[in-house]
CSV table of C-alpha atoms and ligand atoms in Angstrom, one decimal:
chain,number,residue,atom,x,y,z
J,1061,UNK,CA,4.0,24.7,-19.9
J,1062,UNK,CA,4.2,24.7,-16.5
J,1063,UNK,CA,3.8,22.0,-14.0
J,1064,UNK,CA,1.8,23.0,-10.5
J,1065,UNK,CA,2.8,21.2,-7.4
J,1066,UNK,CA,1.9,21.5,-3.8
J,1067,UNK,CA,4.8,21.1,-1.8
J,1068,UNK,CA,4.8,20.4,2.3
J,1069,UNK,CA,7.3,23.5,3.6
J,1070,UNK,CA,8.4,27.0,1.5
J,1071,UNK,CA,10.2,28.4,4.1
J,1072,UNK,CA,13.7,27.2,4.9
J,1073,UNK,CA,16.3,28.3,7.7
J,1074,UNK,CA,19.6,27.7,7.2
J,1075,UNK,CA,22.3,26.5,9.4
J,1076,UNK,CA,24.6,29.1,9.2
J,1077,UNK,CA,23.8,32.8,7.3
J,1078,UNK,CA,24.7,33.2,3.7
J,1079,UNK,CA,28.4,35.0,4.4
J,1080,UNK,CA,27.3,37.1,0.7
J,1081,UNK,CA,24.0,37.5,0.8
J,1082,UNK,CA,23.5,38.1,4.8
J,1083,UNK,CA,20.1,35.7,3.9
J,1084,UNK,CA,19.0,33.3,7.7
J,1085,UNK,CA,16.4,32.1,5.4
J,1086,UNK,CA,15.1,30.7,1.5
J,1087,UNK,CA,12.1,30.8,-0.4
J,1088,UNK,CA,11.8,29.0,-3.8
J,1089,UNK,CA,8.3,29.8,-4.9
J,1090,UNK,CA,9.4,27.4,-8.2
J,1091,UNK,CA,11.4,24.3,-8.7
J,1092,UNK,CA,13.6,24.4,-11.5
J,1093,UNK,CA,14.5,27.3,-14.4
J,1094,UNK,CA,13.5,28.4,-17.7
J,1095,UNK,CA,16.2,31.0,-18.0
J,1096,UNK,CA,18.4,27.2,-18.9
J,1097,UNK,CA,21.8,28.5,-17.9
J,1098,UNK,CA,24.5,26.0,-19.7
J,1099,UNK,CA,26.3,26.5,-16.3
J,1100,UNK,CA,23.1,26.4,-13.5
J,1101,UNK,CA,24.2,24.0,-10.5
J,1102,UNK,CA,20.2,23.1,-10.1
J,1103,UNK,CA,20.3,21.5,-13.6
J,1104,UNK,CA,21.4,18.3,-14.1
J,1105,UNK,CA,20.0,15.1,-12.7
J,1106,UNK,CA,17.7,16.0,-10.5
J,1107,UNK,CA,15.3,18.2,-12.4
J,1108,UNK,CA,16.8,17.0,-16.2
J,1109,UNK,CA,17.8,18.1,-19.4
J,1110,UNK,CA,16.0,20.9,-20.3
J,1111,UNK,CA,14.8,22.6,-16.8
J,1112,UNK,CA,12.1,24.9,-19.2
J,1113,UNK,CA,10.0,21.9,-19.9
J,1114,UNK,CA,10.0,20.1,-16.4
J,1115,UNK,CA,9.9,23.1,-13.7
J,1116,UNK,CA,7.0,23.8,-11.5
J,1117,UNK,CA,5.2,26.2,-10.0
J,1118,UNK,CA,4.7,25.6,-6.3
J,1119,UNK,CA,0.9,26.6,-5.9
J,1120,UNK,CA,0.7,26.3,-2.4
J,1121,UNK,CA,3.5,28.7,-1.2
J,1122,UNK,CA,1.8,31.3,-0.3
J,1123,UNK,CA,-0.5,29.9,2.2
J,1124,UNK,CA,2.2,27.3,3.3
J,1125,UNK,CA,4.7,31.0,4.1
J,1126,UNK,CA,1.8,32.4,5.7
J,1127,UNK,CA,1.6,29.7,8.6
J,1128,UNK,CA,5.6,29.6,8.6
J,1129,UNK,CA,6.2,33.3,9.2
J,1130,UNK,CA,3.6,33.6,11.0
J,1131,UNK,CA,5.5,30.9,14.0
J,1132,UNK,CA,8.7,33.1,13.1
J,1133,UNK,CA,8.1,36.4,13.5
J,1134,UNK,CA,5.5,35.5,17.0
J,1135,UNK,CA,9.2,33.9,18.0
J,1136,UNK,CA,10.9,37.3,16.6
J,1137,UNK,CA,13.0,35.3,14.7
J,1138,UNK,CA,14.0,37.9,12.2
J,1139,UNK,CA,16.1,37.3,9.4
J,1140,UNK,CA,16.9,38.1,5.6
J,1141,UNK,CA,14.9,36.0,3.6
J,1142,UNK,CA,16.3,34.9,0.7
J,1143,UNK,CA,14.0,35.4,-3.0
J,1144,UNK,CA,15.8,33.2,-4.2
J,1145,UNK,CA,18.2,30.3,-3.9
J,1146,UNK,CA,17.8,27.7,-6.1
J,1147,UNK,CA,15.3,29.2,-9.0
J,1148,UNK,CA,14.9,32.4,-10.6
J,1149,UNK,CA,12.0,34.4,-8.9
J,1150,UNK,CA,10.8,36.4,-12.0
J,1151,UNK,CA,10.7,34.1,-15.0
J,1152,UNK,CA,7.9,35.2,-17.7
J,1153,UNK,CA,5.4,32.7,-16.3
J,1154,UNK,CA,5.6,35.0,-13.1
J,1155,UNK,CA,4.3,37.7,-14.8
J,1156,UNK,CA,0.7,35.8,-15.0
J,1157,UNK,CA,0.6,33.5,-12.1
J,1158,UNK,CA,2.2,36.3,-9.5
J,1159,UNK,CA,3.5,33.6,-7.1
J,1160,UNK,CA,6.7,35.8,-6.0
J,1161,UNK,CA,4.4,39.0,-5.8
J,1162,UNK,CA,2.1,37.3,-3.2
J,1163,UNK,CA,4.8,35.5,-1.5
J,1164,UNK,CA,6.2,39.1,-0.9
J,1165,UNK,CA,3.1,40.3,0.4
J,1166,UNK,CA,3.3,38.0,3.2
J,1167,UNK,CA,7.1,38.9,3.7
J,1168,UNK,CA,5.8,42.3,4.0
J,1169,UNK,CA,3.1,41.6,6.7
J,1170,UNK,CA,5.3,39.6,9.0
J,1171,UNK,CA,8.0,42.7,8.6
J,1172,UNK,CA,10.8,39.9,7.2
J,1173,UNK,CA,13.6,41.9,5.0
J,1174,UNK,CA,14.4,40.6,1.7
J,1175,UNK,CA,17.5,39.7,-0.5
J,1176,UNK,CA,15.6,39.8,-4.2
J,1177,UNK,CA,18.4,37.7,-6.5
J,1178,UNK,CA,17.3,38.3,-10.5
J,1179,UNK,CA,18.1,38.2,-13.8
J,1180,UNK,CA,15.0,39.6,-15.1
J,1181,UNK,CA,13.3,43.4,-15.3
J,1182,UNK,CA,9.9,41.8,-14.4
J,1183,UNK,CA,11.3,43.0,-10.5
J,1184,UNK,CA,10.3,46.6,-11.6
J,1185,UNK,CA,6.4,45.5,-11.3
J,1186,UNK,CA,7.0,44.7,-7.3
J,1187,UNK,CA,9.2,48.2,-6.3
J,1188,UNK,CA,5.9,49.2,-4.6
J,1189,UNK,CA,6.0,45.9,-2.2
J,1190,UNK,CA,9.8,46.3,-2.2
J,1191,UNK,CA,9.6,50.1,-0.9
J,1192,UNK,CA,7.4,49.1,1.8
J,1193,UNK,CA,9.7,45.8,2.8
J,1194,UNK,CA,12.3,48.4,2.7
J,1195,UNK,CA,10.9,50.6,4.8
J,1196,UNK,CA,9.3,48.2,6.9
J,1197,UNK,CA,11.0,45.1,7.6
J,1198,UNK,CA,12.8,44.2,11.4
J,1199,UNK,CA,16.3,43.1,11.0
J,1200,UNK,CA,18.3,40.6,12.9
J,1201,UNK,CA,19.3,42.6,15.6
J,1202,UNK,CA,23.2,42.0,15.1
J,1203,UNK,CA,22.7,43.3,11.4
J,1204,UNK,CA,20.6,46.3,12.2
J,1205,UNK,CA,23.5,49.3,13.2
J,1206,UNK,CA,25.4,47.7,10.1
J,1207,UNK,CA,22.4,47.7,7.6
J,1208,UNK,CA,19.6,50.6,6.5
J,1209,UNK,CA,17.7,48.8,4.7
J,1210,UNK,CA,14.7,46.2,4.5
J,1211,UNK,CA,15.1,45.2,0.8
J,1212,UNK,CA,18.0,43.8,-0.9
J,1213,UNK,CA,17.9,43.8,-4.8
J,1214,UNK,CA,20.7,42.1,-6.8
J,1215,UNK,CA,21.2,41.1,-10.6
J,1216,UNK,CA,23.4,38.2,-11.2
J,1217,UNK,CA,25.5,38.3,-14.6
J,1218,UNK,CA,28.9,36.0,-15.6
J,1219,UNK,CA,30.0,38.0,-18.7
J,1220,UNK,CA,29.2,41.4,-20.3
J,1221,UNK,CA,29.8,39.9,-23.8
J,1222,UNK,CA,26.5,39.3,-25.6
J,1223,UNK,CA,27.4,36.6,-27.8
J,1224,UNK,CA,28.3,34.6,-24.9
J,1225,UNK,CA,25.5,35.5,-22.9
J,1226,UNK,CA,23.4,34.2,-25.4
J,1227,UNK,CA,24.9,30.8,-25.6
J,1228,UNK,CA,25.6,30.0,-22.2
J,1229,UNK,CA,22.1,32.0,-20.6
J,1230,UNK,CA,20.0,31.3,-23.3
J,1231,UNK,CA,16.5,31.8,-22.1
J,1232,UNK,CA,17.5,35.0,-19.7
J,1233,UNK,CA,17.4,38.7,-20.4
J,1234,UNK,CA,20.8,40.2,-21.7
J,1235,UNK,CA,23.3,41.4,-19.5
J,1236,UNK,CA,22.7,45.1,-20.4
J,1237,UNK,CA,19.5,44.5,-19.7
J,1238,UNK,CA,20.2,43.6,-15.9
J,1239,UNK,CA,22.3,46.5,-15.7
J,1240,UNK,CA,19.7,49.2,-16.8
J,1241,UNK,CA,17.0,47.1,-14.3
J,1242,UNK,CA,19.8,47.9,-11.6
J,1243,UNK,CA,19.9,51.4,-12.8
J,1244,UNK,CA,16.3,51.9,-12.7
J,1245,UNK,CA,16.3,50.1,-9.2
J,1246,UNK,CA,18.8,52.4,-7.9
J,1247,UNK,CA,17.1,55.5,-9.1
J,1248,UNK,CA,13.9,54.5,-7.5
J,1249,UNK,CA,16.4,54.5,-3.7
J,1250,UNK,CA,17.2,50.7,-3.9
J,1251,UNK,CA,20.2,49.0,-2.4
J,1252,UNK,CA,20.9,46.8,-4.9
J,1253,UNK,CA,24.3,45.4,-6.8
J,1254,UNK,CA,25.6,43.0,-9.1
J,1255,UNK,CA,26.6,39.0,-8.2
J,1256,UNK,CA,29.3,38.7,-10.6
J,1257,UNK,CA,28.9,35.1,-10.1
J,1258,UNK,CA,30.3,32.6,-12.0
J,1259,UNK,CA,33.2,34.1,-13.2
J,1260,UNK,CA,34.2,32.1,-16.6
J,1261,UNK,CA,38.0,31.3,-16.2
J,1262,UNK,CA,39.6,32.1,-19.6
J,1263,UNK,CA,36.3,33.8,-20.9
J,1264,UNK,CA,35.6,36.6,-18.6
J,1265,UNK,CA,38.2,36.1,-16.0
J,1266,UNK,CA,41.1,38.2,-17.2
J,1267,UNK,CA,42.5,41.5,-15.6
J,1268,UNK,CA,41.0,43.6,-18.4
J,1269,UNK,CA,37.4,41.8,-18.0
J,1270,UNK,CA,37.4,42.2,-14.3
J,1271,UNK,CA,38.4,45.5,-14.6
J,1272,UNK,CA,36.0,46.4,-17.3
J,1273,UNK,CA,32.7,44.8,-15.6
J,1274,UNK,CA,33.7,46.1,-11.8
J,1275,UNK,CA,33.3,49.8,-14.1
J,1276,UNK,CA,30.8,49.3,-15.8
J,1277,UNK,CA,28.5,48.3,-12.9
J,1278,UNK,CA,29.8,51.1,-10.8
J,1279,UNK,CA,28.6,52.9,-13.4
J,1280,UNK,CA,25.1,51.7,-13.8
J,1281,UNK,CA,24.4,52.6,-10.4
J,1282,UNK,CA,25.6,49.3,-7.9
J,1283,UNK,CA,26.3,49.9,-4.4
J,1284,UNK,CA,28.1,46.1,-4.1
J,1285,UNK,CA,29.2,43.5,-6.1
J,1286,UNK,CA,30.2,40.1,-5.1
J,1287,UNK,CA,32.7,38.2,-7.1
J,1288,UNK,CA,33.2,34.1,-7.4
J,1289,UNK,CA,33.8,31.1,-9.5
J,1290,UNK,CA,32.6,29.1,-11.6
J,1291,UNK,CA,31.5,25.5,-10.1
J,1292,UNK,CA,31.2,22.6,-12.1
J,1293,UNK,CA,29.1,19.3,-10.6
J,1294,UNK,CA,28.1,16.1,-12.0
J,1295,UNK,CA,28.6,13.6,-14.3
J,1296,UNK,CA,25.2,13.0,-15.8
J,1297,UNK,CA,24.0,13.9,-19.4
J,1298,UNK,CA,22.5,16.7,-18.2
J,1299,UNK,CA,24.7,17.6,-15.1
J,1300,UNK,CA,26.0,21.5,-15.3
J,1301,UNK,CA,29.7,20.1,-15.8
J,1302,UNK,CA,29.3,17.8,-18.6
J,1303,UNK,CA,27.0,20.6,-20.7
J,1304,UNK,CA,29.7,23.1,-19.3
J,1305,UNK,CA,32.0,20.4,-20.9
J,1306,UNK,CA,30.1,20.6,-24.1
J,1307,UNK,CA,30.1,24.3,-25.0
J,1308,UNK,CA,33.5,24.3,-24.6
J,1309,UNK,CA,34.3,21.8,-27.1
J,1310,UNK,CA,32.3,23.1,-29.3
J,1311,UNK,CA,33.1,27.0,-29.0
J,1312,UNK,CA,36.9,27.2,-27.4
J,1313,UNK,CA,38.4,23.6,-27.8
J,1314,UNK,CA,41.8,25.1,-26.7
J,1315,UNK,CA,40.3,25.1,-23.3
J,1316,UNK,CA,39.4,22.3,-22.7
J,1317,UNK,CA,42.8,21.0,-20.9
J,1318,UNK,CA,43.2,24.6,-19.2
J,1319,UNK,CA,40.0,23.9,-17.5
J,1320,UNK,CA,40.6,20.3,-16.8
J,1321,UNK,CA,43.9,21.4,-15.2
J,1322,UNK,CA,42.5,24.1,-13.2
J,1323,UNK,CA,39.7,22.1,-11.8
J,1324,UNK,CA,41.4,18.1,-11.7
J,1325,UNK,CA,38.9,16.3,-9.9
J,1326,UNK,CA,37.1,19.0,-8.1
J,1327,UNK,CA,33.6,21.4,-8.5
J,1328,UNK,CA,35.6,24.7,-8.1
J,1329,UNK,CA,38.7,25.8,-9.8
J,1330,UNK,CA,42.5,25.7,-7.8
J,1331,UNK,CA,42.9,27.4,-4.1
J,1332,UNK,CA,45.5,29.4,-5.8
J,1333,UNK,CA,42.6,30.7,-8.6
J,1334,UNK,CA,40.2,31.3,-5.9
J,1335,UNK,CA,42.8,33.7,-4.1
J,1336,UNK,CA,43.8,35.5,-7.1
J,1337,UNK,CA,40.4,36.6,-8.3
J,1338,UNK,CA,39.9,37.5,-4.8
J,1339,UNK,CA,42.6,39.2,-4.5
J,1340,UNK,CA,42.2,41.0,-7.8
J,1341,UNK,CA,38.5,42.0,-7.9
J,1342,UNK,CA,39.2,43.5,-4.0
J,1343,UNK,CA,41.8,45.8,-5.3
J,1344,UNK,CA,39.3,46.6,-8.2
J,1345,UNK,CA,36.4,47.3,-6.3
J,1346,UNK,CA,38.7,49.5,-4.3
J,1347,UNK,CA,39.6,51.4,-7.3
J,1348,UNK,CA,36.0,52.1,-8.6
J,1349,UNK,CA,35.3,52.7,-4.9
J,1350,UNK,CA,32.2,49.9,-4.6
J,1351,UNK,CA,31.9,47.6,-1.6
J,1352,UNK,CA,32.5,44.0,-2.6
J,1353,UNK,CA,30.2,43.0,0.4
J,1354,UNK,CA,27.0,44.3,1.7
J,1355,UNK,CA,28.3,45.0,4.9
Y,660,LIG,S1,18.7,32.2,-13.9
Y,660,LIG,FE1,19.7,31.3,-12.1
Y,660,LIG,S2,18.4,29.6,-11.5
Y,660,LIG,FE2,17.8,30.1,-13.6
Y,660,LIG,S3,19.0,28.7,-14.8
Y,660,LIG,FE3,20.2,30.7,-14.7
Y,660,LIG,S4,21.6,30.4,-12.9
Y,660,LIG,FE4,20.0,28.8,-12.8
């Protein structure tokens, strides 16, 4: 079941551009996730417990990012729009109300590029839009000698282990599954790559892990892949940090200090963490010879 809303704005501009994804701009054609993952910062209070049964379908986006792009691009204010930020644009109840197709018709009109962020395969139905966006789309002009191409298309994973895919992503595709998408996106002439985002400290953090996923992606095709934490928020009953809390009490007790050590009283693990899986998944992606930004 899905809940339809009209909302009063789709398109949002940031304040500042995304310093990963390159993105001036967000579009969240739904509110919420039924992918449910243990560790999603958009779950918790705000949308509740189980984000399949309350998220919503925002009906009126398309004709609401027809008028908006339509201001921007008469302004030529090109930028890389974001699809998307805070939801997962192809969830199966995509595949029959084809809110994210339209909205990337419009994308297409105005000539906006695109940064697609996905877990799913359902992205292989919109490569035809994608090409032309590709193709097509006017980039911000500081961006343009640095970047070839219209259409961004990038798989998000955490772990390449199965069994903890399944716990912590429950209601998403399997890793390998993301990969071989990638693959196929790649094959097809797509600039697309992996956001190894979170990293799971003491789960899929370690030199070997790194090592093994910044290969195995290379492998499958990825011209980039970023690399960052795990955050954990709130403190409600259905806040990301307290179910985050959960699973590890219930699958790797022995954790539970490491992690409440590593992150005290704050959403992201130590300064000193942060540096050292930068540190270590640069030298990486320097090994397997992939770029660990787009530009
Ligand atoms: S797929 Fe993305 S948006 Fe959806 S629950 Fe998982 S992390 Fe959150």
């Amino acid at each position: 079941m899905v809940n339809k809303i009209q909302v009063k704005s789709i398109l949002n501009k940031h304040k500042k551009r995304d310093d990963w994804f390159l993105d001036d701009y967000s579009v969240n054609p739904y509110s919420g996730c039924s992918f449910n993952c243990i560790y999603c910062y958009i779950r918790g209070s705000k949308y509740g417990e189980n984000m399949a049964k309350t998220f919503s379908a925002k009906v009126n986006a398309p004709e609401l990012l027809e008028k908006q792009l339509s201001r921007r691009a008469k302004k030529e204010e090109y930028g890389i729009i974001a699809l998307s930020s805070s939801t997962e644009p192809y969830m199966p109840i995509e595949e029959k109300l084809k809110l994210t197709r339209r909205l990337l018709m419009i994308i297409l009109k105005y000539k906006f590029p695109v940064e697609v962020a996905t877990k799913s395969k359902l992205v292989l139905r919109d490569l035809d839009i994608l090409r032309e966006i590709d193709k097509n789309a006017i980039l911000p002009t500081d961006l343009e000698p640095k970047l070839k191409h219209g259409a961004i298309i990038s798989f998000s994973i955490s772990t390449l282990d199965e069994k903890l895919a399944k716990i912590l992503e429950r209601g998403a595709p399997k890793p390998i599954e993301r990969l071989e998408t990638m693959k196929k996106c790649k094959e097809e002439g797509f600039f697309t790559g992996v956001c190894f985002i979170p990293v799971l400290p003491f789960l899929s953090d370690s030199e070997e892990q790194l090592d093994e996923t910044i290969r195995t992606v290379k492998e499958y095709g990825a011209d980039f892949i970023f690399v960052g934490g795990l955050t954990l928020f709130g403190k409600g009953p259905a806040d990301c940090k307290t179910l985050y809390y959960k699973f590890l009490e219930k699958y790797y007790p022995d954790l539970v200090s490491k992690y409440k050590s590593l992150y005290r009283i704050f959403f992201a693990p130590s300064k000193e963490y942060q540096k050292e899986l930068e540190e270590k998944s640069k030298r990486l992606c320097g090994k397997y010879g992939i770029k660990n930004r787009i530009v």
